């Protein structure tokens, strides 16, 4: 396990006693509070010194309160240095008022509005959604792209319409690792990486693999491809806790990633595990 401090750019914290998370209704293993003390215990020997909170898809009407709640948690958890909340970007220009509310919370550095769960494959290309994403630039907010691999082609079209916004591809675009699918994911990831305002988060791989039988070797071809496409200046580590626990302990996921990049330089590993995320999410 690494001796250098890690910036985890993808941490979920939730409390079903406080908020309703509809998606948890079908996942009993995760339908309980996961709070900073639980995260600390889950990290074990992994030396995390900085956390980025990622919205947890609470009921939309509660999403602003979720951001405020996490802001309050950060007063007791000094490692919590950035918040990426939900926002109704599909409202286009009408989402600006909501973004102004988020901008009043100093730790908010960007926004995530899930695309993966939308049945309409053209959702991310709807004119109002594109306008909502473009509006993030007014606040200096980044946009985390949470999509399935089937949505990559349209995601590329979205990003091309928003050159002033910094994008983060969560979970390397969720390729079907369990089925060993590579195309068209590989080709589309390479095309997305050609756009200079996109970075890629190395997270969520184990839950796209076979939950009970995955190996580090299963993950490595996907990691190698992303690193080849984006380079070490545009990748960042994400733990995806506690969702990761469906397929691995937190230390096992970190160990798998460290094994995959063991041949890289210390500077490259520092960029992946800390420096790039600090720059992207403007953490000082």
Coordinates of C-alpha atoms in Angstrom, one line a residue:
X1 CA 0.0 0.0 0.0
X2 CA 1.2 3.5 -0.9
X3 CA 3.0 5.6 1.6
X4 CA 2.1 8.9 -0.1
X5 CA -1.1 10.7 0.7
X6 CA -4.1 10.1 -1.6
X7 CA -6.8 12.5 -2.8
X8 CA -9.9 10.5 -3.3
X9 CA -11.9 12.3 -6.0
X10 CA -15.1 10.2 -5.7
X11 CA -16.5 9.7 -2.2
X12 CA -20.2 9.2 -1.5
X13 CA -21.7 9.9 1.9
X14 CA -25.4 9.3 2.6
X15 CA -27.9 8.9 5.3
X16 CA -31.2 7.2 4.4
X17 CA -32.6 8.4 7.8
X18 CA -32.2 12.0 6.5
X19 CA -32.7 11.8 2.7
X20 CA -34.5 9.5 0.3
X21 CA -32.3 7.8 -2.3
X22 CA -34.7 5.9 -4.6
X23 CA -32.0 3.8 -6.2
X24 CA -31.0 2.3 -2.9
X25 CA -34.4 0.6 -2.5
X26 CA -33.2 -2.2 -4.7
X27 CA -29.7 -2.5 -3.1
X28 CA -30.2 -3.6 0.6
X29 CA -26.4 -3.9 1.1
X30 CA -26.1 -0.2 0.7
X31 CA -29.3 1.0 2.3
X32 CA -27.9 2.3 5.5
X33 CA -25.9 5.4 6.6
X34 CA -22.4 5.7 5.2
X35 CA -20.7 8.6 7.0
X36 CA -17.2 10.0 7.4
X37 CA -16.3 7.7 10.3
X38 CA -17.4 4.7 8.2
X39 CA -15.2 5.9 5.3
X40 CA -12.2 6.2 7.6
X41 CA -12.7 2.6 8.9
X42 CA -13.1 1.3 5.3
X43 CA -9.9 3.0 4.1
X44 CA -7.9 0.8 6.5
X45 CA -4.2 1.3 5.6
X46 CA -4.9 3.6 2.6
X47 CA -3.5 7.1 3.5
X48 CA -6.3 9.3 2.2
X49 CA -5.7 13.0 3.1
X50 CA -8.3 14.7 0.9
X51 CA -11.9 13.8 -0.1
X52 CA -14.2 15.0 -2.9
X53 CA -17.9 14.3 -2.2
X54 CA -19.9 13.2 -5.1
X55 CA -23.7 13.6 -5.2
X56 CA -25.6 10.5 -4.3
X57 CA -28.7 10.8 -6.4
X58 CA -31.0 11.7 -3.6
X59 CA -34.6 12.6 -4.5
X60 CA -34.2 15.7 -6.7
X61 CA -36.2 17.9 -4.4
X62 CA -33.7 17.1 -1.6
X63 CA -30.5 17.6 -3.6
X64 CA -29.8 21.2 -2.5
X65 CA -30.3 20.2 1.1
X66 CA -27.8 17.3 0.5
X67 CA -25.2 19.8 -0.6
X68 CA -25.8 21.9 2.4
X69 CA -25.7 18.9 4.7
X70 CA -22.3 17.8 3.3
X71 CA -21.0 21.4 3.7
X72 CA -21.9 21.0 7.4
X73 CA -20.2 17.6 7.6
X74 CA -17.0 19.2 6.3
X75 CA -16.8 21.4 9.4
X76 CA -16.1 18.2 11.3
X77 CA -14.2 16.3 8.6
X78 CA -11.2 18.4 7.5
X79 CA -10.3 16.0 4.7
X80 CA -13.6 16.9 2.9
X81 CA -12.4 19.7 0.6
X82 CA -14.7 19.7 -2.4
X83 CA -18.4 19.0 -3.1
X84 CA -19.9 18.0 -6.5
X85 CA -23.7 18.2 -6.1
X86 CA -26.6 17.6 -8.4
X87 CA -28.2 20.4 -10.4
X88 CA -31.2 20.5 -12.8
X89 CA -29.2 21.2 -15.9
X90 CA -32.1 20.0 -18.1
X91 CA -33.8 23.2 -17.3
X92 CA -31.4 25.2 -19.4
X93 CA -31.3 28.9 -18.6
X94 CA -33.7 28.3 -15.8
X95 CA -31.1 26.2 -13.9
X96 CA -28.9 29.3 -13.3
X97 CA -30.8 30.3 -10.2
X98 CA -30.1 26.8 -8.7
X99 CA -26.4 27.1 -9.7
X100 CA -26.3 30.5 -8.0
X101 CA -27.5 28.8 -4.8
X102 CA -24.8 26.2 -5.1
X103 CA -22.2 28.9 -5.7
X104 CA -22.9 30.2 -2.2
X105 CA -21.4 27.0 -0.8
X106 CA -17.6 27.5 -0.9
X107 CA -16.8 23.9 -1.3
X108 CA -18.9 23.4 -4.4
X109 CA -16.5 23.0 -7.3
X110 CA -18.6 21.4 -10.0
X111 CA -21.8 19.5 -10.7
X112 CA -23.0 16.0 -11.6
X113 CA -26.3 15.3 -13.3
X114 CA -26.6 11.6 -14.1
X115 CA -26.9 10.7 -17.7
X116 CA -26.6 6.9 -17.3
X117 CA -30.1 6.4 -15.9
X118 CA -31.9 8.3 -18.6
X119 CA -33.9 6.1 -21.0
X120 CA -33.7 8.6 -23.9
X121 CA -30.3 8.1 -25.6
X122 CA -30.6 11.7 -26.8
X123 CA -31.1 13.1 -23.3
X124 CA -27.6 14.7 -23.1
X125 CA -28.2 16.4 -26.5
X126 CA -31.5 18.0 -25.7
X127 CA -31.0 21.8 -26.3
X128 CA -32.0 22.8 -22.8
X129 CA -29.6 20.3 -21.3
X130 CA -26.7 21.5 -23.5
X131 CA -27.5 25.1 -22.4
X132 CA -27.5 24.0 -18.8
X133 CA -24.1 22.4 -19.1
X134 CA -22.8 25.5 -21.0
X135 CA -24.0 27.6 -18.1
X136 CA -21.6 25.9 -15.7
X137 CA -18.8 28.0 -17.2
X138 CA -20.3 31.1 -15.7
X139 CA -19.5 29.8 -12.2
X140 CA -16.3 28.0 -13.0
X141 CA -17.9 24.7 -12.3
X142 CA -16.8 21.4 -13.9
X143 CA -19.2 18.7 -15.0
X144 CA -18.8 15.0 -14.0
X145 CA -20.1 12.7 -16.7
X146 CA -21.7 9.6 -15.3
X147 CA -22.7 7.5 -18.3
X148 CA -22.7 3.9 -19.6
X149 CA -20.5 2.9 -22.4
X150 CA -23.5 2.9 -24.7
X151 CA -23.8 6.7 -24.2
X152 CA -20.2 7.6 -25.2
X153 CA -21.0 8.6 -28.8
X154 CA -23.6 11.2 -27.8
X155 CA -21.4 12.3 -24.8
X156 CA -18.7 13.3 -27.3
X157 CA -21.3 15.4 -29.2
X158 CA -22.2 17.1 -25.9
X159 CA -18.7 17.9 -25.0
X160 CA -17.9 19.4 -28.4
X161 CA -20.7 21.9 -27.8
X162 CA -19.3 23.0 -24.5
X163 CA -15.7 24.0 -25.0
X164 CA -15.6 26.4 -22.0
X165 CA -16.5 23.6 -19.5
X166 CA -14.1 21.2 -17.9
X167 CA -15.5 17.6 -18.0
X168 CA -14.6 14.6 -15.9
X169 CA -15.5 11.1 -17.3
X170 CA -16.5 9.1 -14.3
X171 CA -15.7 5.4 -14.0
X172 CA -13.8 5.4 -17.4
X173 CA -17.2 5.5 -19.2
X174 CA -18.4 2.2 -17.6
X175 CA -17.3 -0.4 -20.1
X176 CA -18.7 -3.9 -19.7
X177 CA -15.7 -5.4 -18.1
X178 CA -17.5 -8.5 -17.0
X179 CA -18.3 -9.4 -20.6
X180 CA -14.8 -8.3 -21.7
X181 CA -16.2 -5.8 -24.1
X182 CA -13.7 -3.4 -25.7
X183 CA -15.3 -1.9 -28.7
X184 CA -16.7 0.5 -29.5
X185 CA -15.7 1.7 -26.0
X186 CA -12.0 1.9 -26.9
X187 CA -12.4 3.8 -30.1
X188 CA -14.9 6.3 -28.5
X189 CA -12.7 6.8 -25.4
X190 CA -9.8 7.7 -27.7
X191 CA -12.1 10.1 -29.6
X192 CA -13.3 11.7 -26.3
X193 CA -9.7 12.0 -25.1
X194 CA -8.8 14.1 -28.1
X195 CA -10.9 16.9 -26.7
X196 CA -8.6 18.9 -24.4
X197 CA -11.3 19.9 -21.8
X198 CA -11.9 16.2 -20.7
X199 CA -10.2 14.3 -17.9
X200 CA -10.9 10.7 -16.9
X201 CA -11.5 9.3 -13.4
X202 CA -10.1 5.9 -12.7
X203 CA -13.0 4.7 -10.6
X204 CA -15.9 2.2 -10.6
X205 CA -14.1 -0.5 -12.6
X206 CA -14.6 -3.3 -10.1
X207 CA -18.4 -2.9 -10.1
X208 CA -18.4 -3.2 -13.9
X209 CA -16.4 -6.4 -13.6
X210 CA -17.5 -9.8 -12.1
X211 CA -18.3 -8.8 -8.5
X212 CA -17.2 -12.1 -7.1
X213 CA -14.4 -13.2 -9.4
X214 CA -12.6 -10.2 -10.9
X215 CA -8.9 -10.0 -10.9
X216 CA -6.4 -7.2 -11.3
X217 CA -5.6 -8.7 -14.7
X218 CA -9.2 -8.2 -15.8
X219 CA -9.0 -4.5 -15.1
X220 CA -5.5 -3.7 -16.5
X221 CA -6.3 -3.6 -20.3
X222 CA -9.0 -1.0 -19.6
X223 CA -6.7 1.0 -17.4
X224 CA -3.9 0.8 -19.9
X225 CA -6.1 2.0 -22.7
X226 CA -7.3 5.0 -20.7
X227 CA -3.8 6.0 -19.6
X228 CA -2.7 5.7 -23.3
X229 CA -5.5 7.9 -24.4
X230 CA -5.5 10.6 -21.7
X231 CA -1.9 10.4 -20.4
X232 CA -0.9 11.0 -16.8
X233 CA -1.8 14.7 -16.9
X234 CA -5.5 14.0 -17.4
X235 CA -6.4 11.1 -15.1
X236 CA -7.4 11.0 -11.4
X237 CA -8.2 8.4 -8.8
X238 CA -11.6 7.8 -7.4
X239 CA -12.6 5.3 -4.7
X240 CA -16.3 5.2 -5.5
X241 CA -16.9 4.3 -1.8
X242 CA -19.2 2.8 -0.6
X243 CA -20.5 1.5 -4.0
X244 CA -17.1 -0.2 -4.5
X245 CA -18.0 -2.5 -1.5
X246 CA -20.4 -4.4 -3.8
X247 CA -17.3 -5.9 -5.4
X248 CA -14.2 -5.2 -3.3
X249 CA -12.9 -3.7 -0.1
X250 CA -11.5 -0.2 -0.5
X251 CA -7.9 -1.3 0.0
X252 CA -8.2 -4.1 -2.5
X253 CA -9.4 -1.6 -5.2
X254 CA -6.5 0.8 -4.4
X255 CA -4.0 -2.1 -4.5
X256 CA -5.3 -3.3 -7.9
X257 CA -4.8 0.2 -9.3
X258 CA -1.4 0.6 -7.8
X259 CA -0.4 -2.8 -9.2
X260 CA -1.5 -1.6 -12.7
X261 CA 0.6 1.5 -12.6
X262 CA 3.6 0.1 -10.7
X263 CA 5.9 0.6 -13.7
X264 CA 5.2 4.3 -13.9
X265 CA 7.3 7.0 -12.4
X266 CA 6.7 8.5 -8.9
X267 CA 5.7 11.8 -10.5
X268 CA 3.1 10.0 -12.7
X269 CA 1.6 8.2 -9.8
X270 CA 1.5 11.4 -7.8
X271 CA -0.4 13.1 -10.6
X272 CA -2.9 10.2 -10.7
X273 CA -3.4 9.9 -7.0
X274 CA -3.3 13.5 -5.9
X275 CA -2.1 16.4 -8.0
X276 CA -4.5 16.3 -11.0
X277 CA -7.6 16.1 -8.8
X278 CA -6.4 19.0 -6.6
X279 CA -5.9 21.1 -9.7
X280 CA -9.2 20.1 -11.4
X281 CA -11.4 20.6 -8.4
X282 CA -9.4 23.7 -7.3
X283 CA -8.4 22.3 -3.9
X284 CA -5.7 24.4 -2.2

